[in-house]
Amino acid sequence: MKEISCKLLVIGAGPGGYVCAIRAGQLGIDTVIVEAGKPGGTCLNVGCIPSKALIHAAEEFEKLSHMAGGKSPLGITVAAPSLDLAATIAWKDGIVSRLNNGVAGLLKKAGVKTVHGWATFRDGKTVAVETEIGVQVIRAETVVIATGSAPVELPSLPFGGPVISSTEALALSKVPERLAVVGGGYIGLELGIAFVKLGAKVTVIEALPRVLAQYDAELTRPVVRRLAELGIEVLVNAKAKGLSTKRDALLVETNGGKNGKIAADKVLVTVGRKPVTEGWGLEQIDLDMAVPFIRIDDQCRSSMRGIFAIGDVTGEPMLAHRAMAQGEMVAEIVAGHRRSWDRRAIPAVCFTDPELVTAGLSPEEAKTRGEIKVGLFPFAANGRAMTKLGEDGFVRVVARADNHLVLGIQAVGQGVSELSTAFGLALEMGATLEDIAGTIHAHPTQGEGFQEAALKALGRAVHV
């Protein structure tokens, strides 16, 4: 097979990799991208997109179930709904397929050559790709590593049989009657909430004293209340020890060393993700590591000249939009542009019920930098939230006390993921409390809560 030479080689066609390749192609850079699976990576194929499809289907099913039970305050009653999960998964797969084709089309439109197979480094400028028709050697002036991440496996609960990762959970053909979720982070709770709405009995096992420990307790309180309302049993300070002999229950050690069993048809392990740093010849190149991640500078350069790394393989936050921003920046650097990026304005969304959004610093983080002002506006005082039966939650703004520069914004509530763009924009533009308070927000919307929170911090609250 003829050797390929190019200016830029991107390894991995996830959100970071394909954005990097497309932008490079737009800038006239001779670019090749290598991907062993389908374009789009974890996010598009077995992560962000399919999980949100399942979450939406679960929300719709729950609404109908409430209406069938005569529990809807809207005065709507319907017949008892039924669920064909296989059809739901087929619908989800259709969305994924359309987006796969869309990414492939965009790469082609940008003039990027795609090589399907697994890439392995021979040296810092050369990779060998195992393709269906043999080994393809690619030489490049610059290489971008965008190999992503994979679910973490517990030694006591290896994947297989009843023990599944988020990947298998998103491909189930029927709803498990009893689901044990090991790990109370955002992935575990997103999927646990979805499956309880679809009819499963769900138990969450978390080793830490509370779930969603990466967020402050005030922000997660509405989610914890909702877990109880949904009938999800949550065990904190508990450790999963393995499966029972019959493999029909999860063995758990609770606080104080007491042992117990949780009956489970499926055990979903969601204890985090790890960077994919094995299998592609890391030992053939000399990269400094911030174990387990690849060490990079503020322009995503690795310790080797001509090698960049982006996305999950470089560390937290493991977010698709972070990887995309890095990929775009690297492509422009390779094209000779002066670029850098600032991670302060990266919003993070947890698609639980209710949803969580954070951008910038939390109140506790901000306090370490000096005196602050905090404004909180509850959705219980927001007309639009009332009309959507989504009064639980709030918007919170954190700012410096001296010049009112906004340092962080958080929200919890129904549909608040759609406020994340406004939050990120405010931080990126260096907004002050006065900027947000002085911006006319459309009424009636949940976005008004953002303005009201800023007004509250200024001591000028109107609706609370």
CSV table of C-alpha atoms in Angstrom, one decimal, residues 3-460:
chain,number,residue,atom,x,y,z
A,3,GLU,CA,2.7,5.6,1.8
A,4,ILE,CA,0.7,8.8,2.6
A,5,SER,CA,2.4,12.1,3.4
A,6,CYS,CA,0.5,15.1,4.8
A,7,LYS,CA,1.0,18.3,6.8
A,8,LEU,CA,-1.4,17.4,9.6
A,9,LEU,CA,-2.4,14.0,10.9
A,10,VAL,CA,-5.3,13.7,13.4
A,11,ILE,CA,-5.6,10.5,15.3
A,12,GLY,CA,-9.3,10.0,16.4
A,13,ALA,CA,-12.4,11.4,14.9
A,14,GLY,CA,-14.3,12.3,18.1
A,15,PRO,CA,-15.6,15.9,18.7
A,16,GLY,CA,-12.0,17.2,19.2
A,17,GLY,CA,-10.4,15.3,16.3
A,18,TYR,CA,-13.0,15.9,13.6
A,19,VAL,CA,-13.4,19.6,14.5
A,20,CYS,CA,-9.6,20.0,14.3
A,21,ALA,CA,-9.5,18.2,10.9
A,22,ILE,CA,-12.4,20.2,9.4
A,23,ARG,CA,-11.0,23.5,10.5
A,24,ALA,CA,-7.5,22.6,9.2
A,25,GLY,CA,-9.1,21.6,5.9
A,26,GLN,CA,-10.9,24.9,5.7
A,27,LEU,CA,-7.6,26.7,6.2
A,28,GLY,CA,-6.0,24.8,3.3
A,29,ILE,CA,-3.9,22.4,5.3
A,30,ASP,CA,-3.3,19.0,3.8
A,31,THR,CA,-5.0,16.9,6.5
A,32,VAL,CA,-5.6,13.2,7.2
A,33,ILE,CA,-7.7,11.8,10.0
A,34,VAL,CA,-7.6,8.2,11.3
A,35,GLU,CA,-10.5,6.6,13.1
A,36,ALA,CA,-11.1,2.9,14.0
A,37,GLY,CA,-14.8,3.3,14.6
A,38,LYS,CA,-17.5,5.6,13.3
A,39,PRO,CA,-16.9,9.3,13.1
A,40,GLY,CA,-18.1,11.3,16.1
A,41,GLY,CA,-16.3,9.4,18.8
A,42,THR,CA,-17.8,8.4,22.2
A,43,CYS,CA,-20.0,11.6,22.4
A,44,LEU,CA,-21.9,11.0,19.2
A,45,ASN,CA,-22.0,7.2,19.1
A,46,VAL,CA,-22.2,6.0,22.7
A,47,GLY,CA,-22.3,9.1,24.9
A,48,CYS,CA,-23.8,12.6,24.7
A,49,ILE,CA,-26.2,12.2,21.8
A,50,PRO,CA,-27.7,8.7,22.5
A,51,SER,CA,-28.0,9.3,26.2
A,52,LYS,CA,-29.9,12.5,25.6
A,53,ALA,CA,-32.2,10.6,23.2
A,54,LEU,CA,-32.9,8.0,25.9
A,55,ILE,CA,-33.4,10.7,28.6
A,56,HIS,CA,-35.9,12.5,26.3
A,57,ALA,CA,-37.8,9.3,25.6
A,58,ALA,CA,-37.9,8.5,29.4
A,59,GLU,CA,-39.3,12.0,30.1
A,60,GLU,CA,-42.0,11.6,27.6
A,61,PHE,CA,-43.0,8.2,28.9
A,62,GLU,CA,-43.1,9.5,32.5
A,63,LYS,CA,-45.4,12.4,31.5
A,64,LEU,CA,-47.8,10.0,29.9
A,65,SER,CA,-47.7,7.6,32.8
A,66,HIS,CA,-48.6,10.5,35.2
A,67,MET,CA,-51.5,11.5,32.9
A,68,ALA,CA,-52.7,7.9,32.7
A,69,GLY,CA,-52.7,7.7,36.5
A,70,GLY,CA,-54.8,10.9,36.8
A,71,LYS,CA,-51.9,12.7,38.5
A,72,SER,CA,-51.4,15.5,36.0
A,73,PRO,CA,-52.4,19.0,37.3
A,74,LEU,CA,-52.9,20.0,33.7
A,75,GLY,CA,-56.2,18.2,33.6
A,76,ILE,CA,-55.1,15.8,30.9
A,77,THR,CA,-55.9,12.1,31.1
A,78,VAL,CA,-54.7,9.4,28.7
A,79,ALA,CA,-54.7,5.6,28.4
A,80,ALA,CA,-51.9,3.8,30.1
A,81,PRO,CA,-48.8,4.0,27.8
A,82,SER,CA,-46.6,1.1,26.8
A,83,LEU,CA,-43.0,1.1,25.8
A,84,ASP,CA,-41.1,-0.7,23.1
A,85,LEU,CA,-37.5,0.0,24.1
A,86,ALA,CA,-36.2,-1.7,21.0
A,87,ALA,CA,-38.1,0.8,18.9
A,88,THR,CA,-36.7,3.6,21.1
A,89,ILE,CA,-33.2,2.4,20.6
A,90,ALA,CA,-33.8,2.2,16.8
A,91,TRP,CA,-34.9,5.8,16.8
A,92,LYS,CA,-31.8,6.8,18.8
A,93,ASP,CA,-29.6,4.8,16.4
A,94,GLY,CA,-31.2,6.7,13.5
A,95,ILE,CA,-30.2,10.0,15.0
A,96,VAL,CA,-26.7,8.8,15.6
A,97,SER,CA,-26.4,7.5,12.0
A,98,ARG,CA,-27.6,10.8,10.5
A,99,LEU,CA,-24.9,12.6,12.6
A,100,ASN,CA,-22.3,10.1,11.6
A,101,ASN,CA,-23.0,10.7,8.0
A,102,GLY,CA,-23.0,14.5,8.6
A,103,VAL,CA,-19.6,14.4,10.2
A,104,ALA,CA,-18.2,12.3,7.3
A,105,GLY,CA,-19.7,14.7,4.8
A,106,LEU,CA,-18.2,17.7,6.5
A,107,LEU,CA,-14.8,16.1,6.6
A,108,LYS,CA,-15.0,15.4,2.8
A,109,LYS,CA,-16.3,18.9,2.1
A,110,ALA,CA,-13.2,20.3,3.9
A,111,GLY,CA,-10.9,18.2,1.8
A,112,VAL,CA,-9.8,15.9,4.7
A,113,LYS,CA,-8.8,12.4,3.8
A,114,THR,CA,-10.2,9.8,6.2
A,115,VAL,CA,-8.4,6.5,6.8
A,116,HIS,CA,-10.4,3.8,8.7
A,117,GLY,CA,-8.4,1.7,11.0
A,118,TRP,CA,-6.3,1.7,14.2
A,119,ALA,CA,-3.2,3.9,14.2
A,120,THR,CA,0.0,3.0,16.0
A,121,PHE,CA,3.0,5.3,16.3
A,122,ARG,CA,6.3,4.1,14.7
A,123,ASP,CA,8.0,7.4,15.7
A,124,GLY,CA,7.0,11.0,16.3
A,125,LYS,CA,6.2,11.6,12.6
A,126,THR,CA,5.0,8.3,11.4
A,127,VAL,CA,2.1,6.0,12.2
A,128,ALA,CA,1.0,2.6,10.8
A,129,VAL,CA,-2.7,2.1,10.4
A,130,GLU,CA,-4.3,-1.4,10.4
A,131,THR,CA,-7.0,-1.1,7.8
A,132,GLU,CA,-9.3,-3.8,6.3
A,133,ILE,CA,-7.0,-4.0,3.3
A,134,GLY,CA,-3.7,-4.0,5.0
A,135,VAL,CA,-1.2,-1.6,6.7
A,136,GLN,CA,-1.2,2.0,5.7
A,137,VAL,CA,1.8,4.1,6.6
A,138,ILE,CA,1.2,7.8,7.1
A,139,ARG,CA,3.9,10.4,7.6
A,140,ALA,CA,3.0,13.9,8.9
A,141,GLU,CA,4.7,17.1,9.7
A,142,THR,CA,2.4,17.6,12.7
A,143,VAL,CA,0.3,15.1,14.6
A,144,VAL,CA,-2.7,15.7,16.9
A,145,ILE,CA,-3.6,12.9,19.4
A,146,ALA,CA,-7.4,12.9,20.0
A,147,THR,CA,-7.9,9.3,21.2
A,148,GLY,CA,-10.5,10.1,23.8
A,149,SER,CA,-11.5,8.1,26.9
A,150,ALA,CA,-13.2,4.9,27.9
A,151,PRO,CA,-15.3,3.7,30.9
A,152,VAL,CA,-13.4,2.7,34.0
A,153,GLU,CA,-13.8,-0.9,34.9
A,154,LEU,CA,-13.8,-2.1,38.6
A,155,PRO,CA,-11.6,-5.1,39.4
A,156,SER,CA,-14.4,-6.6,41.4
A,157,LEU,CA,-17.0,-5.9,38.6
A,158,PRO,CA,-15.4,-6.5,35.2
A,159,PHE,CA,-17.7,-5.7,32.3
A,160,GLY,CA,-19.6,-8.6,30.9
A,161,GLY,CA,-22.8,-10.5,31.5
A,162,PRO,CA,-25.0,-8.5,33.9
A,163,VAL,CA,-22.2,-5.9,34.5
A,164,ILE,CA,-22.5,-3.2,31.9
A,165,SER,CA,-21.0,0.2,31.1
A,166,SER,CA,-22.9,3.2,29.8
A,167,THR,CA,-22.2,1.9,26.3
A,168,GLU,CA,-24.2,-1.3,26.8
A,169,ALA,CA,-26.8,0.6,28.8
A,170,LEU,CA,-27.6,2.7,25.7
A,171,ALA,CA,-28.2,-0.4,23.6
A,172,LEU,CA,-30.4,-2.5,25.8
A,173,SER,CA,-33.4,-4.1,24.1
A,174,LYS,CA,-35.6,-4.1,27.2
A,175,VAL,CA,-35.8,-2.2,30.4
A,176,PRO,CA,-34.2,-4.2,33.3
A,177,GLU,CA,-36.7,-4.8,36.2
A,178,ARG,CA,-33.9,-4.1,38.7
A,179,LEU,CA,-30.9,-1.9,38.0
A,180,ALA,CA,-28.1,-1.2,40.3
A,181,VAL,CA,-26.0,1.8,39.4
A,182,VAL,CA,-22.5,1.9,40.9
A,183,GLY,CA,-21.3,5.5,41.0
A,184,GLY,CA,-23.4,8.5,41.8
A,185,GLY,CA,-21.8,11.0,39.4
A,186,TYR,CA,-23.5,12.6,36.4
A,187,ILE,CA,-23.4,9.6,34.1
A,188,GLY,CA,-24.8,7.2,36.7
A,189,LEU,CA,-27.6,9.6,37.8
A,190,GLU,CA,-28.5,10.6,34.2
A,191,LEU,CA,-29.0,7.0,33.2
A,192,GLY,CA,-30.4,5.9,36.5
A,193,ILE,CA,-33.1,8.6,36.3
A,194,ALA,CA,-33.9,7.7,32.7
A,195,PHE,CA,-34.4,4.0,33.5
A,196,VAL,CA,-36.5,4.5,36.6
A,197,LYS,CA,-38.8,6.7,34.5
A,198,LEU,CA,-39.0,3.8,32.0
A,199,GLY,CA,-40.1,1.4,34.7
A,200,ALA,CA,-37.0,-0.1,36.3
A,201,LYS,CA,-36.4,-0.3,40.1
A,202,VAL,CA,-33.1,1.6,40.5
A,203,THR,CA,-30.6,1.6,43.3
A,204,VAL,CA,-27.6,3.9,43.3
A,205,ILE,CA,-24.4,3.0,45.2
A,206,GLU,CA,-22.0,5.8,45.9
A,207,ALA,CA,-18.7,5.5,47.9
A,208,LEU,CA,-18.6,9.2,48.9
A,209,PRO,CA,-20.9,10.8,51.5
A,210,ARG,CA,-23.2,12.3,48.8
A,211,VAL,CA,-24.0,11.9,45.1
A,212,LEU,CA,-22.8,14.5,42.5
A,213,ALA,CA,-20.0,15.3,44.8
A,214,GLN,CA,-18.3,17.5,42.1
A,215,TYR,CA,-21.1,20.1,42.6
A,216,ASP,CA,-21.8,22.0,45.8
A,217,ALA,CA,-24.6,20.7,48.1
A,218,GLU,CA,-26.9,23.7,47.6
A,219,LEU,CA,-26.9,23.1,43.8
A,220,THR,CA,-27.6,19.4,44.0
A,221,ARG,CA,-30.3,19.5,46.7
A,222,PRO,CA,-33.2,19.7,44.2
A,223,VAL,CA,-31.8,16.7,42.3
A,224,VAL,CA,-31.5,14.7,45.6
A,225,ARG,CA,-35.2,15.5,46.4
A,226,ARG,CA,-36.2,14.3,42.9
A,227,LEU,CA,-34.4,11.0,43.3
A,228,ALA,CA,-36.5,10.3,46.4
A,229,GLU,CA,-39.7,11.3,44.6
A,230,LEU,CA,-38.9,8.9,41.7
A,231,GLY,CA,-38.3,6.1,44.2
A,232,ILE,CA,-34.6,5.7,43.5
A,233,GLU,CA,-32.8,4.3,46.5
A,234,VAL,CA,-29.5,6.0,47.2
A,235,LEU,CA,-26.8,4.3,49.3
A,236,VAL,CA,-23.9,6.7,50.2
A,237,ASN,CA,-20.7,5.7,52.0
A,238,ALA,CA,-21.2,2.3,50.3
A,239,LYS,CA,-18.9,0.2,48.2
A,240,ALA,CA,-19.7,-2.4,45.6
A,241,LYS,CA,-17.8,-5.6,46.3
A,242,GLY,CA,-18.8,-7.8,43.4
A,243,LEU,CA,-21.6,-10.1,42.2
A,244,SER,CA,-23.4,-12.8,44.2
A,245,THR,CA,-22.7,-16.4,43.4
A,246,LYS,CA,-25.8,-16.6,41.3
A,247,ARG,CA,-24.9,-13.3,39.6
A,248,ASP,CA,-28.3,-12.0,40.3
A,249,ALA,CA,-27.4,-9.5,43.0
A,250,LEU,CA,-24.7,-6.9,43.8
A,251,LEU,CA,-22.7,-7.4,47.0
A,252,VAL,CA,-22.4,-4.1,48.9
A,253,GLU,CA,-20.5,-3.0,52.0
A,254,THR,CA,-22.3,-0.1,53.7
A,255,ASN,CA,-21.1,2.4,56.2
A,256,GLY,CA,-19.8,0.7,59.3
A,257,GLY,CA,-18.6,-2.4,57.5
A,258,LYS,CA,-22.1,-4.0,57.2
A,259,ASN,CA,-22.5,-6.3,54.2
A,260,GLY,CA,-25.7,-6.6,52.1
A,261,LYS,CA,-27.1,-7.6,48.8
A,262,ILE,CA,-29.0,-5.6,46.2
A,263,ALA,CA,-31.0,-7.7,43.7
A,264,ALA,CA,-30.2,-6.7,40.2
A,265,ASP,CA,-30.8,-7.9,36.7
A,266,LYS,CA,-28.1,-5.4,35.4
A,267,VAL,CA,-25.3,-3.6,37.2
A,268,LEU,CA,-24.3,-0.4,35.6
A,269,VAL,CA,-20.8,0.7,36.5
A,270,THR,CA,-20.3,4.5,36.1
A,271,VAL,CA,-17.3,5.3,38.3
A,272,GLY,CA,-15.6,7.5,35.8
A,273,ARG,CA,-13.7,7.5,32.5
A,274,LYS,CA,-10.0,7.0,31.7
A,275,PRO,CA,-7.9,8.3,28.8
A,276,VAL,CA,-7.2,6.0,26.0
A,277,THR,CA,-3.4,6.0,26.1
A,278,GLU,CA,-2.7,2.3,25.4
A,279,GLY,CA,-2.7,0.4,22.1
A,280,TRP,CA,-1.5,3.2,19.8
A,281,GLY,CA,2.3,3.1,20.5
A,282,LEU,CA,2.8,5.6,23.3
A,283,GLU,CA,5.9,3.6,24.1
A,284,GLN,CA,7.4,4.5,20.7
A,285,ILE,CA,7.4,8.3,21.5
A,286,ASP,CA,8.6,10.2,24.4
A,287,LEU,CA,5.7,12.2,25.9
A,288,ASP,CA,5.6,13.8,29.3
A,289,MET,CA,2.6,12.5,31.2
A,290,ALA,CA,0.4,14.0,33.9
A,291,VAL,CA,-0.6,10.5,34.8
A,292,PRO,CA,-2.8,9.1,33.5
A,293,PHE,CA,-3.2,12.0,31.0
A,294,ILE,CA,-0.9,13.5,28.3
A,295,ARG,CA,0.7,16.7,29.6
A,296,ILE,CA,0.0,19.7,27.5
A,297,ASP,CA,0.6,23.5,27.6
A,298,ASP,CA,-2.0,26.2,27.2
A,299,GLN,CA,-1.9,25.7,23.4
A,300,CYS,CA,-2.3,21.9,23.6
A,301,ARG,CA,1.4,21.2,22.7
A,302,SER,CA,2.8,18.0,24.1
A,303,SER,CA,6.5,17.7,25.3
A,304,MET,CA,7.4,16.6,21.7
A,305,ARG,CA,7.8,19.1,19.0
A,306,GLY,CA,5.1,18.7,16.3
A,307,ILE,CA,2.8,16.6,18.5
A,308,PHE,CA,-0.4,18.1,20.0
A,309,ALA,CA,-3.0,16.4,22.2
A,310,ILE,CA,-6.6,17.5,22.7
A,311,GLY,CA,-9.8,16.3,24.5
A,312,ASP,CA,-10.3,13.6,27.1
A,313,VAL,CA,-6.8,12.2,26.7
A,314,THR,CA,-5.4,15.5,28.2
A,315,GLY,CA,-7.5,15.5,31.4
A,316,GLU,CA,-10.4,17.3,33.0
A,317,PRO,CA,-12.9,18.6,32.2
A,318,MET,CA,-13.8,15.7,29.9
A,319,LEU,CA,-16.3,17.6,27.8
A,320,ALA,CA,-17.0,17.4,24.1
A,321,HIS,CA,-17.2,21.2,23.7
A,322,ARG,CA,-13.8,21.6,25.5
A,323,ALA,CA,-12.3,19.2,23.0
A,324,MET,CA,-13.9,21.0,20.1
A,325,ALA,CA,-12.5,24.4,21.2
A,326,GLN,CA,-9.1,22.8,21.6
A,327,GLY,CA,-9.3,21.2,18.2
A,328,GLU,CA,-10.2,24.4,16.4
A,329,MET,CA,-7.4,26.3,18.2
A,330,VAL,CA,-4.8,23.7,17.3
A,331,ALA,CA,-5.8,23.7,13.6
A,332,GLU,CA,-5.4,27.5,13.5
A,333,ILE,CA,-2.0,27.3,15.3
A,334,VAL,CA,-0.8,24.8,12.7
A,335,ALA,CA,-2.0,27.2,10.0
A,336,GLY,CA,0.2,29.9,11.5
A,337,HIS,CA,-2.4,31.9,13.4
A,338,ARG,CA,-1.8,33.2,16.9
A,339,ARG,CA,-4.2,31.5,19.2
A,340,SER,CA,-4.8,30.5,22.8
A,341,TRP,CA,-7.7,29.5,24.9
A,342,ASP,CA,-9.1,30.2,28.4
A,343,ARG,CA,-10.9,27.4,30.2
A,344,ARG,CA,-12.7,29.7,32.6
A,345,ALA,CA,-15.8,30.0,30.4
A,346,ILE,CA,-16.4,26.3,29.7
A,347,PRO,CA,-19.9,25.4,30.9
A,348,ALA,CA,-20.7,21.9,32.2
A,349,VAL,CA,-24.2,20.4,32.1
A,350,CYS,CA,-25.6,17.5,34.0
A,351,PHE,CA,-28.8,16.2,32.3
A,352,THR,CA,-30.4,14.9,35.5
A,353,ASP,CA,-33.9,15.8,36.6
A,354,PRO,CA,-33.7,18.7,37.2
A,355,GLU,CA,-30.8,19.7,35.1
A,356,LEU,CA,-27.6,21.3,36.5
A,357,VAL,CA,-25.4,23.9,34.8
A,358,THR,CA,-22.1,25.4,36.0
A,359,ALA,CA,-19.8,27.9,34.4
A,360,GLY,CA,-16.8,29.5,36.0
A,361,LEU,CA,-16.2,29.5,39.8
A,362,SER,CA,-18.5,28.2,42.5
A,363,PRO,CA,-19.1,30.4,45.5
A,364,GLU,CA,-16.5,28.4,47.6
A,365,GLU,CA,-13.9,28.6,44.8
A,366,ALA,CA,-14.5,32.3,44.4
A,367,LYS,CA,-14.2,33.0,48.1
A,368,THR,CA,-10.5,31.9,47.9
A,369,ARG,CA,-9.8,34.9,45.6
A,370,GLY,CA,-11.4,37.6,47.8
A,371,GLU,CA,-14.7,39.0,48.9
A,372,ILE,CA,-17.7,38.1,46.7
A,373,LYS,CA,-21.3,38.9,46.1
A,374,VAL,CA,-23.8,36.1,45.5
A,375,GLY,CA,-27.3,36.5,44.0
A,376,LEU,CA,-29.8,33.6,43.9
A,377,PHE,CA,-33.2,33.7,42.2
A,378,PRO,CA,-35.6,30.7,42.8
A,379,PHE,CA,-37.7,29.4,39.9
A,380,ALA,CA,-40.6,29.2,42.3
A,381,ALA,CA,-40.9,33.0,41.6
A,382,ASN,CA,-40.6,32.6,37.8
A,383,GLY,CA,-43.8,32.6,35.8
A,384,ARG,CA,-42.5,30.5,32.9
A,385,ALA,CA,-41.2,27.8,35.3
A,386,MET,CA,-44.6,27.7,36.9
A,387,THR,CA,-46.3,27.1,33.6
A,388,LYS,CA,-43.9,24.2,32.8
A,389,LEU,CA,-44.4,22.6,36.3
A,390,GLY,CA,-40.7,23.3,36.9
A,391,GLU,CA,-40.6,25.5,40.0
A,392,ASP,CA,-37.9,23.6,41.8
A,393,GLY,CA,-34.4,25.1,41.4
A,394,PHE,CA,-32.7,28.4,40.9
A,395,VAL,CA,-30.1,30.6,39.1
A,396,ARG,CA,-27.1,31.8,41.1
A,397,VAL,CA,-24.6,34.4,40.1
A,398,VAL,CA,-21.2,34.8,41.8
A,399,ALA,CA,-19.2,38.1,41.4
A,400,ARG,CA,-16.4,40.0,42.9
A,401,ALA,CA,-17.5,42.4,45.6
A,402,ASP,CA,-15.3,45.3,44.5
A,403,ASN,CA,-15.9,45.7,40.8
A,404,HIS,CA,-18.9,43.2,40.4
A,405,LEU,CA,-17.0,41.1,37.7
A,406,VAL,CA,-19.0,37.9,37.3
A,407,LEU,CA,-16.8,34.9,38.3
A,408,GLY,CA,-19.3,32.1,38.1
A,409,ILE,CA,-22.9,31.2,37.3
A,410,GLN,CA,-24.8,28.1,38.3
A,411,ALA,CA,-28.4,26.9,37.8
A,412,VAL,CA,-30.5,23.9,38.7
A,413,GLY,CA,-33.9,23.4,37.2
A,414,GLN,CA,-36.0,22.1,34.4
A,415,GLY,CA,-34.4,22.8,31.0
A,416,VAL,CA,-31.6,25.0,32.4
A,417,SER,CA,-29.1,23.3,30.0
A,418,GLU,CA,-30.3,25.8,27.4
A,419,LEU,CA,-29.1,28.7,29.6
A,420,SER,CA,-25.5,27.4,29.5
A,421,THR,CA,-24.7,29.5,26.4
A,422,ALA,CA,-25.8,32.7,28.0
A,423,PHE,CA,-23.7,31.8,31.1
A,424,GLY,CA,-20.6,31.0,29.0
A,425,LEU,CA,-21.0,34.2,26.9
A,426,ALA,CA,-21.3,36.4,30.1
A,427,LEU,CA,-18.0,35.0,31.4
A,428,GLU,CA,-16.2,35.1,28.0
A,429,MET,CA,-17.2,38.8,27.5
A,430,GLY,CA,-16.2,39.8,31.1
A,431,ALA,CA,-19.7,40.8,32.1
A,432,THR,CA,-20.4,42.6,35.4
A,433,LEU,CA,-23.5,42.3,37.5
A,434,GLU,CA,-24.7,45.6,36.0
A,435,ASP,CA,-24.2,44.2,32.5
A,436,ILE,CA,-26.5,41.3,33.2
A,437,ALA,CA,-29.0,43.3,35.2
A,438,GLY,CA,-29.2,45.9,32.5
A,439,THR,CA,-29.8,43.5,29.7
A,440,ILE,CA,-33.5,43.2,28.8
A,441,HIS,CA,-34.5,39.6,29.1
A,442,ALA,CA,-37.6,38.3,27.3
A,443,HIS,CA,-40.7,37.7,29.4
A,444,PRO,CA,-42.0,35.1,30.2
A,445,THR,CA,-38.8,32.9,30.1
A,446,GLN,CA,-36.7,31.0,32.6
A,447,GLY,CA,-33.8,33.1,31.3
A,448,GLU,CA,-35.2,36.0,33.4
A,449,GLY,CA,-33.9,34.2,36.4
A,450,PHE,CA,-30.4,35.1,35.2
A,451,GLN,CA,-31.2,38.8,35.3
A,452,GLU,CA,-33.0,38.5,38.5
A,453,ALA,CA,-30.1,36.8,40.2
A,454,ALA,CA,-27.8,39.6,39.1
A,455,LEU,CA,-30.3,42.1,40.5
A,456,LYS,CA,-30.4,40.2,43.8
A,457,ALA,CA,-26.6,40.4,44.1
A,458,LEU,CA,-26.9,44.1,43.6
A,459,GLY,CA,-29.5,44.5,46.2
A,460,ARG,CA,-32.1,45.5,43.7
